[in-house]
Coordinates of C-alpha atoms in Angstrom, one line a residue:
M4 CA -130.9 55.0 9.6
N5 CA -134.1 53.7 8.2
L6 CA -136.0 50.8 9.9
S7 CA -135.7 48.4 6.9
F8 CA -131.9 48.7 7.0
Q9 CA -131.9 47.9 10.7
K10 CA -133.9 44.7 10.0
N11 CA -132.1 43.6 6.9
R12 CA -128.7 44.7 5.5
I13 CA -129.6 43.2 2.1
L14 CA -131.8 45.7 0.3
W15 CA -134.4 44.1 -2.0
T16 CA -136.4 46.1 -4.5
P17 CA -139.2 46.8 -4.8
S18 CA -139.8 44.8 -1.6
E19 CA -138.7 41.6 0.2
S20 CA -142.3 40.5 0.7
T21 CA -143.4 40.2 -2.9
L22 CA -142.2 38.6 -6.1
P23 CA -140.4 39.4 -8.4
M24 CA -137.5 40.9 -6.2
Q25 CA -134.0 41.8 -7.0
T26 CA -130.8 43.1 -5.4
L27 CA -127.2 44.0 -6.2
Q28 CA -124.6 42.8 -3.7
R29 CA -121.1 44.1 -3.6
S30 CA -118.2 44.6 -1.2
S31 CA -117.0 47.9 0.1
V32 CA -115.4 50.0 -2.7
I33 CA -113.6 52.2 -0.2
G34 CA -112.3 49.2 1.6
G35 CA -111.1 47.7 -1.7
I36 CA -109.2 50.9 -2.6
V37 CA -107.5 51.0 0.8
V38 CA -106.5 47.3 0.5
S39 CA -105.3 47.8 -3.1
L40 CA -103.1 50.8 -2.2
F41 CA -101.6 49.1 0.7
A42 CA -100.9 45.9 -1.3
A43 CA -99.5 47.8 -4.2
A44 CA -97.0 49.6 -1.9
W45 CA -96.1 46.3 -0.3
F46 CA -95.7 44.3 -3.5
G47 CA -94.2 47.1 -5.6
G48 CA -91.8 48.3 -2.9
L49 CA -90.3 44.8 -2.4
L50 CA -90.0 44.2 -6.2
T51 CA -88.2 47.6 -6.5
M52 CA -85.8 46.7 -3.7
I53 CA -85.0 43.4 -5.5
V54 CA -84.3 45.1 -8.8
L55 CA -82.2 47.9 -7.2
A56 CA -80.2 45.4 -5.1
T57 CA -79.5 43.3 -8.2
L58 CA -78.4 46.3 -10.3
K59 CA -76.1 47.6 -7.5
E60 CA -74.6 44.5 -6.0
G61 CA -75.2 41.8 -8.6
P62 CA -77.7 38.8 -8.5
D63 CA -78.3 37.1 -5.2
I64 CA -80.6 34.2 -5.8
A65 CA -81.3 33.3 -2.2
M66 CA -82.0 36.9 -1.1
S67 CA -84.2 37.5 -4.2
I68 CA -86.3 34.4 -3.6
M69 CA -86.7 35.4 0.1
M70 CA -87.9 38.9 -0.9
L71 CA -90.3 37.4 -3.5
L72 CA -91.8 35.2 -0.8
F73 CA -92.2 38.3 1.4
A74 CA -93.8 40.1 -1.6
S75 CA -96.2 37.2 -2.6
P76 CA -98.8 38.0 0.1
G77 CA -98.8 41.6 -1.2
A78 CA -99.8 40.3 -4.6
L79 CA -102.6 38.3 -3.1
F80 CA -103.9 41.3 -1.2
L81 CA -103.7 43.3 -4.4
Y82 CA -105.9 40.8 -6.2
F83 CA -108.3 40.7 -3.2
G84 CA -108.5 44.5 -3.1
L85 CA -109.1 44.9 -6.8
S86 CA -111.8 42.2 -6.6
M87 CA -113.5 44.1 -3.8
I88 CA -113.7 47.1 -6.2
V89 CA -114.9 45.4 -9.3
S90 CA -116.8 42.3 -8.2
N91 CA -120.6 42.3 -7.6
R92 CA -123.5 39.9 -7.8
G93 CA -126.9 40.7 -9.2
I94 CA -129.8 38.5 -8.1
F95 CA -133.3 38.5 -9.7
I96 CA -136.0 36.2 -8.2
T97 CA -139.4 35.4 -9.8
R98 CA -142.0 32.8 -8.9
E99 CA -140.4 30.4 -11.4
N100 CA -136.6 31.1 -11.5
V101 CA -133.6 32.5 -9.7
Q102 CA -131.3 34.4 -12.1
V103 CA -127.8 35.4 -10.9
T104 CA -125.1 37.4 -12.6
D105 CA -121.6 37.3 -11.1
R106 CA -118.9 39.8 -12.1
S107 CA -115.4 39.3 -11.0
L108 CA -112.1 40.8 -11.8
F109 CA -111.5 38.8 -15.0
R110 CA -114.9 37.3 -16.0
K111 CA -118.7 37.5 -15.9
T112 CA -120.9 34.5 -15.2
D113 CA -124.7 34.1 -15.6
W114 CA -126.7 31.2 -14.4
L115 CA -130.4 30.3 -14.0
E116 CA -132.0 27.9 -11.5
P117 CA -135.7 27.0 -11.0
L118 CA -137.1 28.2 -7.7
S119 CA -138.6 24.7 -7.2
G120 CA -135.0 23.3 -7.3
Y121 CA -134.2 25.0 -3.9
T122 CA -134.6 22.9 -0.7
G123 CA -136.1 25.7 1.5
V124 CA -135.4 28.8 3.4
L125 CA -132.5 28.3 5.8
R126 CA -132.2 30.1 9.1
K127 CA -128.6 30.1 10.5
M128 CA -126.3 32.2 12.6
V129 CA -122.5 32.8 12.2
Y130 CA -120.3 33.7 15.1
Y131 CA -117.1 35.7 14.5
S132 CA -114.6 35.6 17.4
G133 CA -113.0 39.0 18.2
G134 CA -109.3 39.7 17.9
K135 CA -107.0 42.6 18.7
G136 CA -108.9 45.8 18.3
H137 CA -112.1 44.0 17.2
S138 CA -115.0 42.8 19.3
S139 CA -116.8 39.5 18.6
R140 CA -120.1 39.6 16.7
T141 CA -122.8 37.3 15.5
D142 CA -124.6 37.6 12.1
F143 CA -128.1 36.2 11.9
L144 CA -128.6 35.0 8.3
I145 CA -131.5 33.7 6.1
L146 CA -130.5 31.8 3.0
L147 CA -132.3 30.3 0.0
A148 CA -130.8 26.8 0.5
H149 CA -129.7 24.5 -2.3
A150 CA -128.0 21.1 -2.4
D151 CA -125.2 22.9 -4.4
I152 CA -123.8 25.3 -1.9
K153 CA -122.5 27.6 -4.8
K154 CA -126.2 28.3 -5.7
Q155 CA -127.1 29.4 -2.2
I156 CA -128.7 32.8 -2.1
P157 CA -128.4 35.2 0.9
L158 CA -131.8 36.8 1.7
F159 CA -131.3 38.4 5.1
Q160 CA -128.4 39.5 7.2
S161 CA -128.6 41.3 10.6
P162 CA -126.5 41.7 13.8
S163 CA -129.7 41.2 15.8
S164 CA -132.0 38.3 16.2
K165 CA -135.0 40.5 16.9
H166 CA -136.6 40.2 13.4
W167 CA -134.8 37.0 12.5
H168 CA -137.5 34.4 13.1
A169 CA -140.3 36.6 11.7
A170 CA -138.3 37.3 8.5
S171 CA -137.5 33.6 8.0
E172 CA -141.2 32.7 8.2
R173 CA -142.1 35.6 5.8
F174 CA -139.6 34.4 3.2
A175 CA -140.8 30.8 3.5
D176 CA -144.4 32.0 2.8
V177 CA -143.3 34.2 -0.1
F178 CA -141.3 31.4 -1.8
Q179 CA -143.7 28.6 -0.6
L180 CA -140.8 26.6 0.6
A181 CA -140.0 24.7 3.8
L182 CA -138.4 26.5 6.7
L183 CA -135.0 25.0 7.6
E184 CA -132.6 25.5 10.5
E185 CA -128.9 24.6 10.8
T186 CA -127.9 22.1 13.5
Q187 CA -124.7 20.2 14.2
E188 CA -126.1 17.1 12.6
G189 CA -127.1 18.9 9.4
I190 CA -129.8 21.1 8.1
V191 CA -133.2 20.1 9.5
Q192 CA -136.8 21.0 8.6
V193 CA -138.5 23.1 11.2
R194 CA -141.8 23.2 9.5
T195 CA -143.4 23.0 6.0
D196 CA -146.2 25.1 4.5
S197 CA -148.7 22.3 5.2
S198 CA -147.9 21.1 8.7
V199 CA -145.8 21.9 11.6
R200 CA -145.2 18.5 13.1
A201 CA -146.1 14.9 12.4
P202 CA -148.8 13.5 14.8
R203 CA -147.7 11.8 18.0
Q204 CA -147.3 8.1 17.8
E205 CA -149.0 6.4 20.7
N206 CA -148.0 2.8 19.7
P207 CA -145.5 1.0 21.9
L208 CA -142.1 0.1 20.6
K209 CA -141.8 -3.0 18.6
K210 CA -139.0 -5.5 19.6
Q211 CA -136.9 -4.8 16.5
D212 CA -137.3 -1.0 17.0
W213 CA -136.2 -1.4 20.6
Q214 CA -133.1 -3.4 19.6
D215 CA -132.2 -0.7 17.1
L216 CA -132.5 2.1 19.6
T217 CA -130.7 0.5 22.5
G218 CA -127.6 0.2 20.4
A219 CA -127.0 3.9 21.0
M220 CA -126.9 3.4 24.8
E221 CA -123.9 1.2 24.4
N222 CA -122.0 3.9 22.6
L223 CA -122.3 6.6 25.3
G224 CA -118.6 6.3 26.2
R225 CA -116.9 7.3 29.5
R226 CA -118.0 11.0 29.4
I227 CA -121.6 10.2 30.0
Q228 CA -122.8 8.0 33.0
L229 CA -126.3 6.5 32.7
I230 CA -127.9 5.5 36.0
K231 CA -131.3 3.7 36.3
K232 CA -133.2 3.8 39.6
N233 CA -136.8 2.4 39.7
N234 CA -138.5 4.0 36.7
A235 CA -136.2 7.0 36.4
Y236 CA -133.0 7.5 34.4
T237 CA -130.2 10.0 35.2
F238 CA -127.7 11.1 32.6
R239 CA -124.6 12.4 34.6
L240 CA -122.0 14.3 32.7
P241 CA -118.8 15.0 34.8
L242 CA -117.0 18.2 33.7
F243 CA -113.6 17.0 34.9
W244 CA -112.8 16.0 31.3
D245 CA -112.5 19.7 30.5
A246 CA -110.2 20.4 33.4
W247 CA -107.2 20.1 31.2
K248 CA -107.8 23.5 29.8
T249 CA -107.5 25.2 33.1
L250 CA -104.6 23.0 34.1
L251 CA -102.8 24.0 30.9
G252 CA -103.4 27.7 31.7
F253 CA -102.1 27.1 35.2
L254 CA -98.9 25.4 33.9
M255 CA -98.3 28.2 31.3
S256 CA -98.8 30.9 34.0
V257 CA -96.3 29.1 36.3
A258 CA -93.8 28.7 33.5
I259 CA -93.9 32.3 32.5
A260 CA -93.6 33.4 36.1
G261 CA -90.6 31.1 36.5
V262 CA -88.9 32.6 33.5
A263 CA -89.6 36.1 34.8
V264 CA -88.1 35.2 38.2
S265 CA -84.9 33.9 36.5
F266 CA -84.5 37.2 34.8
R267 CA -84.9 39.0 38.1
E268 CA -81.3 38.0 39.0
Q269 CA -79.9 39.9 36.0
H270 CA -82.4 42.8 36.2
P271 CA -83.2 43.3 39.9
D272 CA -84.6 46.8 39.5
D273 CA -86.9 46.1 36.6
T274 CA -90.4 47.0 37.7
A275 CA -92.0 45.4 34.6
L276 CA -90.7 42.0 35.7
V277 CA -92.2 42.4 39.1
V278 CA -95.6 43.4 37.6
M279 CA -95.4 40.4 35.2
I280 CA -94.6 38.0 38.0
G281 CA -97.5 39.3 40.1
L282 CA -99.9 39.0 37.1
M283 CA -98.8 35.4 36.3
I284 CA -99.2 34.4 39.9
G285 CA -102.7 35.9 39.9
F286 CA -103.5 34.0 36.7
A287 CA -102.1 30.8 38.2
V288 CA -104.4 31.1 41.2
L289 CA -107.5 31.8 39.0
F290 CA -106.7 28.8 36.7
M291 CA -106.2 26.6 39.7
V292 CA -109.6 27.6 41.1
G293 CA -111.1 26.8 37.7
F294 CA -109.3 23.5 37.7
V295 CA -110.6 22.4 41.1
S296 CA -114.1 23.6 40.2
A297 CA -114.1 21.6 37.0
L298 CA -113.0 18.5 38.9
I299 CA -116.1 18.6 41.2
S300 CA -118.7 19.9 38.8
R301 CA -121.2 17.9 36.7
E302 CA -124.4 18.2 34.7
E303 CA -127.4 16.0 35.4
L304 CA -130.4 15.2 33.1
I305 CA -133.1 13.2 34.9
V306 CA -135.9 11.5 33.0
T307 CA -139.1 10.3 34.8
P308 CA -142.6 9.5 33.6
S309 CA -143.8 12.8 35.1
K310 CA -141.1 15.3 34.1
I311 CA -137.7 15.9 32.5
S312 CA -135.4 18.0 34.7
Y313 CA -131.9 19.4 34.2
C314 CA -129.5 20.9 36.7
K315 CA -125.8 21.8 37.0
K316 CA -124.0 21.1 40.2
P317 CA -120.8 23.1 40.6
G318 CA -119.7 21.9 44.1
R319 CA -122.1 22.6 46.9
R320 CA -124.1 25.3 45.1
N321 CA -126.7 23.7 42.9
T322 CA -128.4 25.7 40.2
A323 CA -132.2 25.7 40.1
P324 CA -133.4 22.8 37.9
A325 CA -135.1 23.4 34.5
V326 CA -138.2 21.2 34.0
I327 CA -140.1 20.1 30.9
Y328 CA -143.2 17.9 31.1
P329 CA -143.3 14.9 28.7
E330 CA -146.6 16.0 27.1
N331 CA -145.1 19.4 26.2
I332 CA -141.8 18.2 24.7
A333 CA -141.7 19.3 21.0
E334 CA -138.1 18.9 19.8
V335 CA -134.9 17.0 20.5
S336 CA -131.9 18.4 18.5
I337 CA -128.3 19.4 18.6
K338 CA -127.8 23.1 18.0
R339 CA -126.3 26.3 19.4
D340 CA -128.0 28.8 21.7
P341 CA -128.8 32.0 19.7
K342 CA -128.3 34.1 22.9
R343 CA -124.8 32.6 23.4
P344 CA -123.4 32.0 19.9
A345 CA -119.8 31.7 21.1
M346 CA -120.6 28.5 23.0
S347 CA -120.6 25.1 21.4
S348 CA -123.7 23.3 20.3
S349 CA -125.5 21.1 22.9
L350 CA -128.4 18.6 23.2
T351 CA -131.4 20.9 23.0
L352 CA -134.8 19.9 24.4
K353 CA -137.8 22.3 23.7
G354 CA -141.1 22.1 25.5
G355 CA -143.4 25.1 25.7
D356 CA -141.4 28.2 26.8
T357 CA -138.7 26.0 28.4
V358 CA -135.5 25.1 26.7
I359 CA -132.9 22.7 28.2
R360 CA -129.4 22.7 26.8
C361 CA -127.0 20.0 28.0
G362 CA -123.6 18.5 27.0
S363 CA -121.9 21.4 25.3
S364 CA -118.5 20.1 26.3
L365 CA -119.0 16.8 24.5
S366 CA -117.5 15.9 21.1
K367 CA -119.8 15.9 18.0
K368 CA -120.0 12.1 18.1
S369 CA -120.8 12.0 21.8
K370 CA -123.5 14.5 21.4
H371 CA -125.1 12.4 18.6
N372 CA -125.0 9.3 20.8
F373 CA -126.3 11.3 23.8
K374 CA -129.3 12.4 21.7
K375 CA -130.0 8.8 20.6
A376 CA -129.7 7.5 24.1
F377 CA -132.1 10.2 25.4
I378 CA -134.7 9.1 22.8
V379 CA -134.3 5.5 24.0
V380 CA -134.7 6.4 27.6
L381 CA -137.7 8.6 27.0
S382 CA -139.4 5.9 24.9
D383 CA -138.8 3.4 27.6
V384 CA -140.1 5.6 30.4
L385 CA -143.2 6.6 28.5
G386 CA -143.7 3.2 26.8
K387 CA -144.1 4.6 23.3
D388 CA -141.9 5.4 20.3
M389 CA -140.6 9.0 20.7
R390 CA -138.4 9.1 17.6
Y391 CA -140.7 11.6 16.0
L392 CA -139.2 14.3 18.2
E393 CA -136.0 14.2 16.0
L394 CA -136.1 16.8 13.3
K395 CA -135.9 15.7 9.7
I396 CA -132.5 16.2 8.1
V397 CA -133.0 17.5 4.6
L398 CA -129.3 18.4 3.8
P399 CA -126.1 16.9 5.2
D400 CA -123.6 18.8 7.4
R401 CA -121.6 21.0 5.1
K402 CA -118.7 21.8 7.5
T403 CA -116.6 19.0 6.0
R404 CA -116.1 21.1 2.9
W405 CA -114.9 24.0 5.0
N406 CA -112.6 21.7 7.0
K407 CA -111.0 20.7 3.7
K408 CA -110.5 24.3 2.8
A409 CA -109.0 25.0 6.2
A410 CA -106.6 22.0 5.8
V411 CA -105.5 23.3 2.4
F412 CA -105.0 26.8 3.8
V413 CA -102.9 25.5 6.7
G414 CA -100.9 23.3 4.4
V415 CA -100.1 26.2 2.0
A416 CA -99.2 28.5 5.0
L417 CA -96.9 25.8 6.4
I418 CA -95.1 25.3 3.0
F419 CA -94.8 29.1 2.7
F420 CA -93.2 29.5 6.1
I421 CA -90.9 26.5 5.6
A422 CA -89.7 28.0 2.3
L423 CA -89.3 31.4 3.9
A424 CA -87.2 29.9 6.7
V425 CA -85.0 28.0 4.3
T426 CA -84.4 31.0 2.1
M427 CA -83.7 33.2 5.1
H428 CA -81.1 30.7 6.3
F429 CA -79.2 30.9 3.0
A430 CA -79.7 34.6 2.6
F431 CA -78.3 35.5 6.0
D432 CA -75.9 32.6 6.6
E433 CA -72.8 34.8 6.3
K434 CA -69.7 33.6 8.1
P435 CA -67.2 36.1 9.6
S436 CA -64.6 37.4 7.1
V437 CA -60.8 37.3 7.0
A438 CA -58.5 40.2 7.5
P439 CA -59.5 43.3 5.4
S440 CA -57.8 44.2 2.2
E441 CA -55.9 47.5 1.8
K442 CA -59.1 49.2 0.6
N443 CA -60.9 48.1 3.7
R444 CA -58.3 49.6 5.9
Q445 CA -58.9 52.9 4.2
G446 CA -62.6 52.8 5.1
V447 CA -64.0 51.4 1.8
Q448 CA -66.7 48.8 2.4
P449 CA -66.1 45.4 0.8
A450 CA -68.5 44.0 -1.9
R451 CA -71.2 41.9 -0.4
L452 CA -70.3 38.2 -0.4
K453 CA -72.6 35.5 -1.7
P454 CA -74.6 34.0 1.1
G455 CA -73.1 31.0 2.8
L456 CA -69.6 31.5 1.1
S457 CA -67.8 34.3 2.9
D458 CA -64.0 35.0 2.5
N459 CA -62.8 32.8 5.4
L460 CA -64.5 29.8 3.9
K461 CA -63.2 30.3 0.3
P462 CA -59.8 29.3 -1.0
D463 CA -57.4 32.2 -1.4
R464 CA -55.7 33.2 -4.6
I465 CA -52.9 30.7 -4.2
G466 CA -55.3 28.0 -3.4
N467 CA -53.6 26.8 -0.2
Q468 CA -56.5 27.5 2.2
S469 CA -59.0 24.7 2.8
A470 CA -62.7 25.8 3.0
A471 CA -63.5 22.6 5.0
K472 CA -60.7 23.3 7.5
N473 CA -62.1 26.8 8.1
R474 CA -65.7 25.5 8.6
E475 CA -64.3 23.1 11.2
R476 CA -62.5 26.0 13.0
M477 CA -65.8 27.9 12.9
R478 CA -67.8 25.0 14.4
E479 CA -65.1 24.7 17.1
W480 CA -65.3 28.5 17.9
V481 CA -69.1 28.3 18.2
T482 CA -68.9 25.3 20.5
L483 CA -66.3 27.0 22.8
Y484 CA -68.1 30.4 22.8
K485 CA -71.5 28.9 23.7
A486 CA -70.0 26.7 26.4
G487 CA -68.1 29.7 27.8
Q488 CA -71.4 31.7 27.9
K489 CA -73.2 28.9 29.6
D490 CA -70.5 28.6 32.3
Y491 CA -70.6 32.4 32.8
Y492 CA -74.4 32.4 33.5
N493 CA -74.0 29.3 35.7
G494 CA -71.4 31.1 37.8
D495 CA -68.4 28.9 36.8
L496 CA -66.1 31.8 35.9
S497 CA -62.9 29.9 35.8
A498 CA -64.2 27.4 33.3
S499 CA -65.8 30.2 31.3
R500 CA -62.5 32.1 31.1
S501 CA -60.6 29.0 29.9
K502 CA -63.1 28.3 27.1
L503 CA -63.4 31.9 26.0
E504 CA -59.7 32.4 25.8
R505 CA -59.5 29.3 23.6
A506 CA -62.3 30.8 21.4
L507 CA -60.4 34.1 21.2
A508 CA -57.3 32.3 19.9
I509 CA -59.5 30.7 17.1
A510 CA -61.2 34.1 16.4
E511 CA -57.8 35.8 16.0
G512 CA -57.2 33.5 13.0
F513 CA -60.3 34.9 11.2
G514 CA -58.9 38.4 11.0
D515 CA -58.4 41.5 13.2
T516 CA -61.9 42.9 12.3
D517 CA -63.9 39.7 12.3
T518 CA -67.3 39.6 14.1
T519 CA -66.3 36.5 16.0
L520 CA -63.4 38.5 17.5
V521 CA -65.8 41.3 18.6
S522 CA -68.2 38.8 20.2
T523 CA -65.4 37.0 22.1
L524 CA -63.8 40.2 23.3
S525 CA -67.2 41.5 24.6
Q526 CA -67.9 38.3 26.5
L527 CA -64.4 38.2 28.0
G528 CA -64.9 41.8 29.0
F529 CA -68.1 41.0 30.9
L530 CA -66.3 38.1 32.6
A531 CA -63.3 40.2 33.6
E532 CA -65.7 42.9 35.0
K533 CA -67.6 40.3 37.0
E534 CA -64.3 38.9 38.4
G535 CA -63.2 42.4 39.4
R536 CA -60.4 42.6 36.9
F537 CA -61.5 46.1 35.7
R538 CA -58.2 47.0 33.9
Q539 CA -58.3 43.9 31.8
A540 CA -62.0 44.5 31.1
V541 CA -61.1 48.0 29.9
L542 CA -58.5 46.6 27.5
Y543 CA -61.1 44.2 26.1
A544 CA -63.6 47.0 25.6
I545 CA -61.1 49.3 23.9
R546 CA -60.1 46.6 21.4
A547 CA -63.8 45.7 20.7
L548 CA -64.6 49.4 20.2
D549 CA -61.7 49.8 17.8
I550 CA -62.9 46.9 15.7
R551 CA -66.4 48.3 15.6
K552 CA -65.0 51.6 14.3
K553 CA -63.0 49.8 11.6
R554 CA -66.1 48.0 10.5
N555 CA -67.9 51.4 10.2
A556 CA -70.6 50.3 12.8
S557 CA -73.7 52.5 13.2
S558 CA -73.9 55.2 15.9
D559 CA -76.2 53.2 18.2
I560 CA -73.8 50.2 18.3
L561 CA -70.8 52.5 18.9
A562 CA -72.8 54.3 21.7
R563 CA -73.5 51.0 23.5
Q564 CA -69.8 49.9 23.1
T565 CA -68.6 53.3 24.4
I566 CA -70.9 53.4 27.4
T567 CA -69.6 49.9 28.4
L568 CA -66.0 51.2 28.1
A569 CA -66.9 54.3 30.2
R570 CA -68.4 52.2 32.9
R571 CA -65.3 50.0 33.1
L572 CA -63.0 53.0 33.1
A573 CA -64.9 54.4 36.1
K574 CA -64.6 51.1 38.0
A575 CA -60.9 51.0 37.2
G576 CA -60.4 54.4 38.7
Q577 CA -59.6 56.2 35.5
S578 CA -62.1 59.1 36.1
N579 CA -60.8 61.5 33.4
A580 CA -60.9 58.9 30.7
A581 CA -64.3 57.7 31.9
D582 CA -65.7 61.2 31.7
R583 CA -64.5 61.6 28.2
R584 CA -66.0 58.3 27.1
Y585 CA -69.4 59.1 28.8
R586 CA -69.6 62.3 26.8
E587 CA -68.7 60.5 23.6
A588 CA -71.4 57.8 24.2
I589 CA -74.0 60.5 24.9
H590 CA -73.0 62.3 21.7
L591 CA -73.3 59.1 19.7
A592 CA -76.7 58.2 21.3
T593 CA -78.0 61.7 20.5
S594 CA -77.1 61.4 16.9
A595 CA -78.7 57.9 16.7
Y596 CA -81.9 58.4 18.9
G597 CA -82.2 62.2 19.4
K598 CA -81.9 64.1 22.7
Q599 CA -85.2 62.6 24.1
G600 CA -84.4 59.1 23.0
T601 CA -84.7 56.3 25.6
A602 CA -81.1 55.3 25.3
T603 CA -79.9 58.9 25.4
Q604 CA -81.8 59.6 28.6
K605 CA -80.5 56.3 30.1
Y606 CA -76.9 57.3 29.3
L607 CA -77.4 60.7 30.8
K608 CA -78.7 59.2 34.0
Q609 CA -75.6 56.9 34.2
Y610 CA -73.3 59.9 33.6
D611 CA -75.2 61.9 36.2
A612 CA -74.6 59.1 38.7
F613 CA -70.9 59.0 37.8
L614 CA -70.5 62.8 38.3
K615 CA -72.3 62.6 41.7
E616 CA -69.7 60.0 42.7
M617 CA -67.0 62.4 41.5
K618 CA -68.8 65.3 43.1
E619 CA -69.0 67.3 39.9
P620 CA -72.0 69.2 38.3
A621 CA -74.3 67.0 36.1
L622 CA -74.6 67.4 32.4
D623 CA -77.9 69.2 31.4
S624 CA -80.3 66.6 29.9
E625 CA -82.0 69.2 27.9

């Protein structure tokens, strides 16, 4: 890799130190191809599924809308991928003009702007937080700044700050423009080509100036304490206002640990739950330590006529103070630390080789008031107007525009997910069906019903059945079933049996292969097994399995139902029948998951334990 590319990822020809200069900027073509292929498979595959389903089963509006919603991000990714392949920007800069040619997927745009119309050379850094599989990074950028952000020109990009300052000064000299820097208050002028800083003002503050400045001290708020003692001021910033973050982490850790402990009763041998509980307790301890530390920690900025000192006091261990002498102070601003770009901006004081950063935990408004109050205090201590230390803001803060974009994005995403949830409700809201027709008894699958209007909710051919009455019966079944489940988990087995038997009577009316009937029988089987009524539990399991077979359930579902029946047969003392059902369950699991599947191996272990109790040789797991 050549040295110029290490310094600047934007290649300027013939050189970035002389005019005229030009470059062609474009995205990764290979990346665009990969994104386009993925998006085409996503979008095209879902559209194909919609068409085939419509041709095979007839139109289904709710399902089609839901699938189109799922496909719409694929269309956006396809547009994005094709744009990465086709789009580029050509930039040509002379001493008089900046000429730009933008080519996108559907159009080409040319525009020309005088170089004198640009505000200056902007130095800024952009921090990207890492995610799953990606580490965080910081890009150090240099831009040709313009009041219209669309006309901004990137000049320099690098992952390192090593050549950042030197390159920004070189570009400012080449274009003969002011050097700018981004702060939280806006874009400020660092220096011009004629002077670095305005001369110091030695005159004392006038009465009107003092009244204007002291207004900022009244707006410090509760997060900043200002203490005056003799001719010294102390800004004290307690950090307990940020303790809510660690407290929230502590509460979440405790909550997760509590949920895991509640599951331990149902899964006493689950090692993963034990590990999770241990981890959550460890996190809870760490968060509590951080919470206590935040409660007793504070920052202090002390201003005296002889020095400005800063220290952070976390409990008993005080950090060594940083000191700037008033005659050396050169800048008061609100900006981020280039060495720690992930951190928030803070009040920054520069003097010689020393930099003091204070108040990063404050809000934007509080930081601004903190800076104004510091200028007031420094002016009062030294007896002269120190407002010249504030950098000149030449362009306003542009983050509002991005905040509006973020709000629009969040709004569109919210509407998308609401629409998706609504269509999914209508697409999958299928109530259990009535008794099967003669064709269904012969193993022929019924035609798919329209969502939300299944057979047991539609009038029959004679017209005697009321859909409203059936919906009422369904609501009654759901209420009884859920109440029975709740009583079961709470240990009230008698109340649970009463409610589930009433739910079973209602489910019988929906047909002898209805899903409500299977669910009720399964829950009654677990209840009977817990009460020790194993023969009754076997009868429930046999009937549930027969219904599953009539409904042509998949092999994995049949395997789970069969292994449950085998376990209950073994508890009921019917060893031969249990052995046969164990083998049947293993065969079904093998066809569904393969010989090495997790479920297959689990069933083999259960069968092995059963055979050991019967003192018979185990089935070979291979």
